[in-house]
Coordinates of C-alpha atoms in Angstrom, one line a residue:
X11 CA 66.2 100.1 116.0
X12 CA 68.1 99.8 113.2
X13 CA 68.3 96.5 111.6
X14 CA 71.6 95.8 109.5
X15 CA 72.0 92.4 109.2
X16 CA 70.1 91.5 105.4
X17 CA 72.4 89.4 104.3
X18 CA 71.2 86.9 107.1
X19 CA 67.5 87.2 106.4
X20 CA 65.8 90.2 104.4
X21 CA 62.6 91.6 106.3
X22 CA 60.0 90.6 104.6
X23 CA 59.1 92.3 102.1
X24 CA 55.5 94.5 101.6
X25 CA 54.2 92.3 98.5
X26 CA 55.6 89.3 99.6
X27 CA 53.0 90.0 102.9
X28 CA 50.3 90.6 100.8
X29 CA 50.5 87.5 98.8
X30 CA 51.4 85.2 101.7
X31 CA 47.9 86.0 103.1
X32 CA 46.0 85.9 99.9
X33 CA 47.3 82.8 99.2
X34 CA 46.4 81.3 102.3
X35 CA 42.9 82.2 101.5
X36 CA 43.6 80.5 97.8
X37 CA 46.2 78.2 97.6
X38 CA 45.4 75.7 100.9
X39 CA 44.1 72.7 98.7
X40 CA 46.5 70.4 97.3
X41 CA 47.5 71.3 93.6
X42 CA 48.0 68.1 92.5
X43 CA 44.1 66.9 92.6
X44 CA 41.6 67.6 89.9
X45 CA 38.6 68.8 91.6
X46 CA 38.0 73.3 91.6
X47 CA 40.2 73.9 94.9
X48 CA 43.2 71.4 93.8
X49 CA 42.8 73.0 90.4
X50 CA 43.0 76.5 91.8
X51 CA 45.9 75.8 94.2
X52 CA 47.7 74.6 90.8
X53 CA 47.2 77.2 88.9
X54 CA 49.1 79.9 91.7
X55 CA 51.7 76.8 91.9
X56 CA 52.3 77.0 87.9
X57 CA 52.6 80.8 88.0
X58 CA 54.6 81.1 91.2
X59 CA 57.0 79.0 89.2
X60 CA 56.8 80.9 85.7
X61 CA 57.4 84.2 87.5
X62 CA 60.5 82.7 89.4
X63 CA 62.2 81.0 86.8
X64 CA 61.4 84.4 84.6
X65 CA 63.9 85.6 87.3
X66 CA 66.5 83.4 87.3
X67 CA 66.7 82.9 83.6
X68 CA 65.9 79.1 83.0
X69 CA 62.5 77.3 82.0
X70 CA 59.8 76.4 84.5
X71 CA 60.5 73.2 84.2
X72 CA 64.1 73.6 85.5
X73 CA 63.1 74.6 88.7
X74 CA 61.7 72.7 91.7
X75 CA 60.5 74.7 95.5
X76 CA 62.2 72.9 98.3
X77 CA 62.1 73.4 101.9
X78 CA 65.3 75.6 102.3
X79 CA 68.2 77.6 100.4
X80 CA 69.6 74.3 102.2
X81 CA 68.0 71.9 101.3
X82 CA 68.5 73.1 97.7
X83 CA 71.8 72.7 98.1
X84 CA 72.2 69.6 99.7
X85 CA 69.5 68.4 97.1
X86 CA 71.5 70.1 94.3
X87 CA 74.8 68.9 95.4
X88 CA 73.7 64.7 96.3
X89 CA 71.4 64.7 93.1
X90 CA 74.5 66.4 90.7
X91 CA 77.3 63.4 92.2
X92 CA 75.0 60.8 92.2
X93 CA 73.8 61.4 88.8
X94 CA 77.5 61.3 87.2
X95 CA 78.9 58.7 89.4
X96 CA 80.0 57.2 86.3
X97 CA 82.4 60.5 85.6
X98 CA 84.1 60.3 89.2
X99 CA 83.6 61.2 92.8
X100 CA 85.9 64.3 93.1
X101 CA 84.0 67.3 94.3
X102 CA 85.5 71.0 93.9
X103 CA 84.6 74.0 96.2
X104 CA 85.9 77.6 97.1
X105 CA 87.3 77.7 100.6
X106 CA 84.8 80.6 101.3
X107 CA 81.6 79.1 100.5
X108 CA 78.0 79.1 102.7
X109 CA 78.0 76.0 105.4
X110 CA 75.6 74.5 103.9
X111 CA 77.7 73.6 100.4
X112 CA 80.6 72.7 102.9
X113 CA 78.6 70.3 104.9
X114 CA 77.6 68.6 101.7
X115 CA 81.4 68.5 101.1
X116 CA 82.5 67.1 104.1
X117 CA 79.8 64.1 103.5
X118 CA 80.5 63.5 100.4
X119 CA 84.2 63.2 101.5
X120 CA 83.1 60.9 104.6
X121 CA 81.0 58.6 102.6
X122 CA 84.4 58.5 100.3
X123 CA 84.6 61.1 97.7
X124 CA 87.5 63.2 97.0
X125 CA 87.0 67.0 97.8
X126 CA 89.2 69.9 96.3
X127 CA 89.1 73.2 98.4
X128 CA 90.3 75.8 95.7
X129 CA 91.5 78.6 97.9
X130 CA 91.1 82.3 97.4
X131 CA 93.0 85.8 97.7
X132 CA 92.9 88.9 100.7
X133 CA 89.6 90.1 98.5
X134 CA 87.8 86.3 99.0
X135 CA 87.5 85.6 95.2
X136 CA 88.7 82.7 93.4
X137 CA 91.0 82.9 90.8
X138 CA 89.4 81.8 87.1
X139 CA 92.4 79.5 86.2
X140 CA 93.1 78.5 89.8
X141 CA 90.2 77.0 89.9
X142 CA 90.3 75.7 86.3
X143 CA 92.9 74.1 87.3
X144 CA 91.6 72.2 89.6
X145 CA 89.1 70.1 87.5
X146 CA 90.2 66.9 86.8
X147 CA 89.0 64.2 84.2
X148 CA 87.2 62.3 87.4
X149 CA 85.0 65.9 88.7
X150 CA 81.7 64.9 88.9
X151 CA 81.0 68.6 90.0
X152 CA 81.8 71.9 91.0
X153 CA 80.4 74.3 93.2
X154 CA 80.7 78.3 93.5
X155 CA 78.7 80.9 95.4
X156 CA 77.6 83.9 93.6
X157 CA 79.1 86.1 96.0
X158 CA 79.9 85.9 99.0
X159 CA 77.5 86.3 102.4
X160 CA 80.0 87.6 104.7
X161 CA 82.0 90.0 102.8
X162 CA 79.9 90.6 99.6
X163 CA 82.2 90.1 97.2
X164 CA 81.1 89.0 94.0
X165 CA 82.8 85.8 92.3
X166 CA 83.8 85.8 89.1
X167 CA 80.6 82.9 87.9
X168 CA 80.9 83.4 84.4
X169 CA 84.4 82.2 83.8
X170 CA 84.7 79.8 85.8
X171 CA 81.6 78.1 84.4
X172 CA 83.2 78.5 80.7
X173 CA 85.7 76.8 82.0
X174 CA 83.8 74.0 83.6
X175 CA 81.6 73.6 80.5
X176 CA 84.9 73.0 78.5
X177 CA 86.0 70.4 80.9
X178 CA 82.2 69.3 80.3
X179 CA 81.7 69.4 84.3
X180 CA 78.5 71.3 85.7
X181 CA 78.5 73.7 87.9
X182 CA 76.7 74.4 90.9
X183 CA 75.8 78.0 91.8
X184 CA 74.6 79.6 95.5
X185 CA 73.2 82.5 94.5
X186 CA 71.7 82.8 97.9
X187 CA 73.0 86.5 98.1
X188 CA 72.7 88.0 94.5
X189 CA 69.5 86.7 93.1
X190 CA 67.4 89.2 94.4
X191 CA 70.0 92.1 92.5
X192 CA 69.8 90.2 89.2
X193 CA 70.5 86.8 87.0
X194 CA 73.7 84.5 87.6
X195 CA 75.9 85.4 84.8
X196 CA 77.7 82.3 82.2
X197 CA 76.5 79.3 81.6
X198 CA 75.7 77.6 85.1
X199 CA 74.2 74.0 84.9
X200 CA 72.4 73.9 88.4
X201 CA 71.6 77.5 90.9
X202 CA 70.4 77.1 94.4
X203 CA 68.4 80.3 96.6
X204 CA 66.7 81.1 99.6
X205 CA 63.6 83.5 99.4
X206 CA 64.0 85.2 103.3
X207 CA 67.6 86.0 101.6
X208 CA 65.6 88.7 99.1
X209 CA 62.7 89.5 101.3
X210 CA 60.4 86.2 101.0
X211 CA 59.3 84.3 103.8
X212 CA 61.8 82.0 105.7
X213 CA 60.8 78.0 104.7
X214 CA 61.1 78.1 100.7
X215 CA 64.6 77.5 99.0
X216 CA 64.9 77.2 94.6
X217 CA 66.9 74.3 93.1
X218 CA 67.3 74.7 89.3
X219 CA 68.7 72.2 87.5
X220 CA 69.1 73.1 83.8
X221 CA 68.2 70.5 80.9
X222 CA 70.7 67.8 79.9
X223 CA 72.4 67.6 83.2
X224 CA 72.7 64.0 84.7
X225 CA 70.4 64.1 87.6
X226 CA 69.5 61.4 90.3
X227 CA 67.5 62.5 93.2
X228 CA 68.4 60.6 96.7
X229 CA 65.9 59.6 99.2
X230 CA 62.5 58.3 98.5
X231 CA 60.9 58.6 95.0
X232 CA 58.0 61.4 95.4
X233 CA 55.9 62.7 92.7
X234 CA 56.2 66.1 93.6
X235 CA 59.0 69.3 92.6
X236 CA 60.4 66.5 89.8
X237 CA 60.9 64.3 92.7
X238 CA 63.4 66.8 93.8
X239 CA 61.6 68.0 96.9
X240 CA 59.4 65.6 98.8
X241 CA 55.9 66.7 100.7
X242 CA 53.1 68.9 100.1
X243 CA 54.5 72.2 98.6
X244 CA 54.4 75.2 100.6
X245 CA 52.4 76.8 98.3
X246 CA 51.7 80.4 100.2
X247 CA 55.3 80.9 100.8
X248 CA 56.2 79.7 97.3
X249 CA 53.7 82.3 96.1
X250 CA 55.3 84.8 98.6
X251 CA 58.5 84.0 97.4
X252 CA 57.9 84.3 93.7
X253 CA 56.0 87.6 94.2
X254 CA 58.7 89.4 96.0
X255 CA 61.4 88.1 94.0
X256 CA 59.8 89.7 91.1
X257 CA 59.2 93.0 93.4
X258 CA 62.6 93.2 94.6
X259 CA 63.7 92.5 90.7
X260 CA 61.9 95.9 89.6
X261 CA 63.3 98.3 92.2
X262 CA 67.1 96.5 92.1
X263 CA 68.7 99.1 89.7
X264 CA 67.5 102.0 91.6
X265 CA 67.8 100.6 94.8
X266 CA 71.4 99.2 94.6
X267 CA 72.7 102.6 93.1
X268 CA 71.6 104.2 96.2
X269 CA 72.9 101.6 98.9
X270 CA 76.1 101.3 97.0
X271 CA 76.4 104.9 98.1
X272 CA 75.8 104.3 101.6
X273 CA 77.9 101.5 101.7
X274 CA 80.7 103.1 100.1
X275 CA 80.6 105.9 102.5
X276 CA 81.0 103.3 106.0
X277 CA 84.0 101.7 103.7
X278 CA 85.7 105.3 103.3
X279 CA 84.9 106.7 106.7
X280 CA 85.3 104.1 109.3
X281 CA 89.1 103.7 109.0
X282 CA 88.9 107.6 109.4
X283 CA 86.9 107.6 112.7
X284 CA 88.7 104.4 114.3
X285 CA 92.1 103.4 114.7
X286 CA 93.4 99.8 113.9
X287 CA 90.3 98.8 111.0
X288 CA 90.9 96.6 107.8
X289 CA 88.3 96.7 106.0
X290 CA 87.7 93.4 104.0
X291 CA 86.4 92.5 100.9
X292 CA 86.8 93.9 97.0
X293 CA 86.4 97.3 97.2
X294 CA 84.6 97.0 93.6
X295 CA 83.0 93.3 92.7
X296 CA 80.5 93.4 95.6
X297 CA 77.3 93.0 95.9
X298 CA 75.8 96.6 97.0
X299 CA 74.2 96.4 100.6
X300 CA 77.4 94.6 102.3
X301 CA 80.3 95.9 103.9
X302 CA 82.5 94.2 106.2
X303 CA 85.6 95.9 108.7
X304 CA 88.2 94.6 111.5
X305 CA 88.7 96.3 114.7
X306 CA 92.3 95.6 116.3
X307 CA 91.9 94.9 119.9
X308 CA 88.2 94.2 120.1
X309 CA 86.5 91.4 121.0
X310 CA 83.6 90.7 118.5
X311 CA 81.0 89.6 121.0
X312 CA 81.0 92.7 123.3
X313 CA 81.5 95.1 120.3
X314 CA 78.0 94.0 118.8
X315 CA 76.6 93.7 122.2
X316 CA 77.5 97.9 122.7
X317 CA 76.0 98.7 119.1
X318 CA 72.7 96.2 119.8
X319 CA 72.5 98.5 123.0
X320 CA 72.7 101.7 120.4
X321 CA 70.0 100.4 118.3
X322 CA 72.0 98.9 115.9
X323 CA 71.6 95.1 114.4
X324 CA 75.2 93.8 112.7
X325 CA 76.2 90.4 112.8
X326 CA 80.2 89.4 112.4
X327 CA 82.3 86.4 111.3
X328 CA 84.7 87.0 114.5
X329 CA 85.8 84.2 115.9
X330 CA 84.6 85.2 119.2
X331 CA 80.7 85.3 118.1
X332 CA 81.3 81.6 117.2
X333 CA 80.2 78.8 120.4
X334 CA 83.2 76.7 118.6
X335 CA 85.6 79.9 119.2
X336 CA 87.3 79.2 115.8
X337 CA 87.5 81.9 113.2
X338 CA 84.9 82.3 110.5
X339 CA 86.0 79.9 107.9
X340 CA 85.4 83.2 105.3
X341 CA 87.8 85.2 107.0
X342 CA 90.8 81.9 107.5
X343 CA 90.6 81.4 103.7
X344 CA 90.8 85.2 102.8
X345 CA 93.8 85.6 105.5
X346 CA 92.2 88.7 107.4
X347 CA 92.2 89.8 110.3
X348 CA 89.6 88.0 112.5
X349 CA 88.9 89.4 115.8
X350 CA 86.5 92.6 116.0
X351 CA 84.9 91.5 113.0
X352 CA 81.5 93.7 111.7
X353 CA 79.7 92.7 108.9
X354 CA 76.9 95.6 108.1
X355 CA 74.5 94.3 105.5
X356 CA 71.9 97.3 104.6
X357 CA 68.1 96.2 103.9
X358 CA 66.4 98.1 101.0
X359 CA 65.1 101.5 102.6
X360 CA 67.7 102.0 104.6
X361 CA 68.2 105.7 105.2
X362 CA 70.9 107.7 104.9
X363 CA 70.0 108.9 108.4
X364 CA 69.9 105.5 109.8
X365 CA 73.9 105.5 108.4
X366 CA 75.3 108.8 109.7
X367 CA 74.3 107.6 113.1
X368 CA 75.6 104.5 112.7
X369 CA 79.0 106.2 112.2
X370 CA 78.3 108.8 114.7
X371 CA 78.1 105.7 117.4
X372 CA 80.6 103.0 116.1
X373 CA 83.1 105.2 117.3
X374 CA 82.2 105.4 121.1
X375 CA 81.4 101.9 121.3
X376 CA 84.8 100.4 119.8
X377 CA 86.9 103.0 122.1
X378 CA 84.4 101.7 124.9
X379 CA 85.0 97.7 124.0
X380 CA 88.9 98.4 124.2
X381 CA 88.4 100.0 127.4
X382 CA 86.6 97.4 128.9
X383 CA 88.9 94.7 127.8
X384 CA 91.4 96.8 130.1
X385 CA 94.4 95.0 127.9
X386 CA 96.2 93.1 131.0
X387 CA 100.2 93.6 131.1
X388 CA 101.9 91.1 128.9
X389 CA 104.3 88.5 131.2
X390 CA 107.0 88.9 129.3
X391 CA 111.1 87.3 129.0
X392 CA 114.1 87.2 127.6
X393 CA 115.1 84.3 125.3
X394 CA 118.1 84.7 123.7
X395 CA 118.0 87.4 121.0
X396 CA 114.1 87.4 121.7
X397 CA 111.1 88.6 123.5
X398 CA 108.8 85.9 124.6
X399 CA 105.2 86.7 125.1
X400 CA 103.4 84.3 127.2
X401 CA 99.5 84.3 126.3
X402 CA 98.6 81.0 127.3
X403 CA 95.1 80.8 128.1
X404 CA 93.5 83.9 126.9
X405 CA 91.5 84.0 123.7
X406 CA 92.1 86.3 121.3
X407 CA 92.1 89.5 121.0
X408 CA 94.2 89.6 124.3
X409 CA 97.2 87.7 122.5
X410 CA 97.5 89.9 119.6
X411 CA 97.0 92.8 122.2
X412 CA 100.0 92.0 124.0
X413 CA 102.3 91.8 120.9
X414 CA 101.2 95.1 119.8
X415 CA 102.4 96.0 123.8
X416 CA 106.0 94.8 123.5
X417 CA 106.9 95.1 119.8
X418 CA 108.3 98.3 120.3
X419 CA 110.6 96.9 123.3
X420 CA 112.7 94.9 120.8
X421 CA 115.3 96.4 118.1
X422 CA 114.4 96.1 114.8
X423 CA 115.4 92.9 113.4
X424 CA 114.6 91.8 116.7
X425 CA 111.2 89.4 117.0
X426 CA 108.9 88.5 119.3
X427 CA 107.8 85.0 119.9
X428 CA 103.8 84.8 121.1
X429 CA 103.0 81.6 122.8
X430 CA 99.1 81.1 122.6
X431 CA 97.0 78.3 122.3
X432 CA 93.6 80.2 121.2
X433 CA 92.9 78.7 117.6
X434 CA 91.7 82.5 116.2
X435 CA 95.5 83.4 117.0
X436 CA 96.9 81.8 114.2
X437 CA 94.9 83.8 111.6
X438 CA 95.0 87.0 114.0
X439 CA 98.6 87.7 114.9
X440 CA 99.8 86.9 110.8
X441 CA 96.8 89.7 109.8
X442 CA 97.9 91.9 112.7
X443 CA 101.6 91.6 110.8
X444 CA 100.1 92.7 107.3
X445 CA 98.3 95.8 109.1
X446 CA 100.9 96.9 110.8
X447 CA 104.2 96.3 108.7
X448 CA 106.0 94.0 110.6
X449 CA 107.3 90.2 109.5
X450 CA 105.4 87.1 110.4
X451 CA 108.5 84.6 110.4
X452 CA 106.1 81.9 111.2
X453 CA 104.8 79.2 113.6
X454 CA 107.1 77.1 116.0
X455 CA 105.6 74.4 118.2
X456 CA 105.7 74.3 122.0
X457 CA 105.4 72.9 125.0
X458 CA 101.5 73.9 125.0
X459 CA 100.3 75.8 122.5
X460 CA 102.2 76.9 119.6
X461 CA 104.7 79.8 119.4
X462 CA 104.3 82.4 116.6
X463 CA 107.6 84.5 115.4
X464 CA 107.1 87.8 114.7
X465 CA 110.3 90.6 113.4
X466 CA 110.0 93.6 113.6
X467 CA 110.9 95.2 111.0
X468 CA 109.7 99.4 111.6

């Protein structure tokens, strides 16, 4: 089996195994008592923390162990508004950040705090001055991932946090997916990680909040992480984490050259094996192990159903791998194509081997997905100067699918009007435009549903 989904959750790493069970030997007293075993337990506590603020570039004291990458961000994100109330309420985020920095959005704007989205182009980065832009004399704070965890590419941190630290708001970074390649670039005021992200164990998260930043913790007061993180520490994970951050650190250069490589060569050969595939993301700012591609006429689920059943583990931001059947939020913002989506995230190690058959199977099991959705004849009529596609009921790919059937039956100039009421169409059918070269006029409403207007223009 061939597991390609690290962007999810690293396996664990080799050292970070060997110091989770040392530690549990070690480190099982509490660290904040005085006596030998409390003593001891502090001691791996202080130098768990040294060796990962070593890797994130801030003092030990900046940086508190939490529960979660999540909880480090909701931490991060509650602590940062709260402690510059004063400033303002307005909040700034990129469209295409991690759930977890959206969530804390969407409370802070239900508990009445203004929100700004800042939107972001076909590659999924943000736009320095766009984003600039957006700060306002009332932003309390503003929040960017490092890069992103579905396409991999990399945002451009460093100038968009000179341009917060001229508008004197701090800036919170996810570095959830890049920390275990290297340091956040510019000059960040708070960072947030997950170890399983770079091969530690699942259950330990890093908030760092950099000196001179306004800072009031919510919840309970507890003595513990700065009273950032409340409860006994998790001290053989945090020692697990630390450890195999510092591993991962050491073999990054050499390791990244080669999966770069790898990666590079499913971006180049996949549209060359399979018809109908957009492959998303920038081709050059990404982080090294991720690539992410579009199949036309493929539904997500069953696609990474077939490639499970060949061995292969890939996750996807498809719409149709979703139990709310809406597209990835990623994908919406970045204006690509949804359905058939494939997101292959290489773990350290992986093998060139492991790759080539990869490609060897992807093939056969797209051509075998299309198959089996056995595209169903499009009911069809004339209406006035144009073709009317009814695709009520039937969830994407299928509406998308039937345009590509009829587009060729109208002149060009002609259009197509596509009634569906499957939420995933309204992203799918404008990306299906952009693939193939024909006009998306637009959306119309209808009777149920909504009707989208395509011309075609070749």
């Amino acid at each position: 089996m061939s597991y390609f989904d690290a962007a999810s959750s690293a396996p664990l790493h080799p050292v970070a195994r060997q110091a989770l069970l040392a530690s549990l030997d070690e480190g099982w007293a509490d660290p904040a008592r005085l006596y030998r075993e409390g003593r001891r337990a502090r001691m791996l506590l202080d130098a768990a923390r040294e060796a990962a603020a070593e890797a994130v570039g801030c003092r030990p004291d900046e940086l508190s162990f939490t529960a979660s990458g999540t909880t480090a961000v909701h931490t991060g994100v509650a602590g940062a508004l709260a402690g510059r109330r004063r400033t303002g309420r307005h909040l700034i985020v990129s469209a295409v950040e991690h759930s977890s920095v959206l969530h804390a959005a969407d409370a802070h704007e239900g508990g009445g705090g203004s929100v700004t989205r800042v939107g972001v182009g076909r590659t999924g980065a943000v736009e320095p001055a766009v984003y600039a832009d957006a700060l306002r004399p009332d932003t309390a704070l503003a929040c960017l991932q490092s890069a992103n965890h579905e396409v991999g590419t990399v945002q451009p941190v460093a100038a968009v946090a000179e341009a917060c630290r001229a508008a004197r708001v701090p800036l919170l970074v996810d570095a959830a997916q890049s920390l275990g390649w290297g340091p956040v670039e510019g000059d960040w005021s708070l960072l947030a990680a997950s170890a399983h992200k770079w091969g530690g164990p699942s259950g330990v998260g890093l908030l760092v909040v950099r000196k001179g930043v306004r800072f009031a913790p919510q919840g309970p007061a507890d003595e513990r992480e700065s009273g950032r993180a409340a409860g006994f520490e998790n001290l053989p994970g945090i020692v697990a984490a630390a450890a195999s951050l510092r591993a991962v650190r050491a073999e990054a250069e050499q390791e990244a050259v080669r999966l770069r490589e790898l990666t590079e060569r499913i971006r180049v050969r996949v549209p060359r094996l399979v018809s109908d595939v957009e492959v998303v993301g920038d081709a050059e700012r990404r982080l090294p192990g991720i690539v992410t591609f579009s199949c036309l006429y493929v539904d997500g689920e069953t696609l990474l159903h077939e490639l499970d059943r060949e061995g292969f583990s890939v996750s996807s931001g498809s719409s149709c791998t979703s139990s709310t059947l809406t597209p990835s939020h990623v994908l919406k913002a970045m204006g690509v194509l949804s359905e058939g989506n494939v997101r292959v995230s290489l773990p350290a190690g992986t093998t060139e081997e492991d790759v080539e058959r990869f490609l060897a199977v992807l093939p056969g099991a797209v051509a075998g997905v299309r198959a089996k959705l056995g595209a169903p004849v499009p009911v069809t009529v004339r209406q006035e100067d144009a073709l009317v596609v009814d695709a009520l009921g039937k969830l994407c790919p299928l509406p998308v699918i039937e345009l590509a059937k009829v587009i060729g039956d109208v002149p060009v100039g002609g259009t197509v009007r596509v009634l569906a009421d499957d939420e995933a169409a309204r992203l799918d059918i404008p990306a299906w435009c952009a693939m193939r070269g024909q006009e998306y006029v637009g959306e119309e409403p209808a009777d149920r549903g909504s009707a989208y207007v395509v011309r075609r223009v070749s």
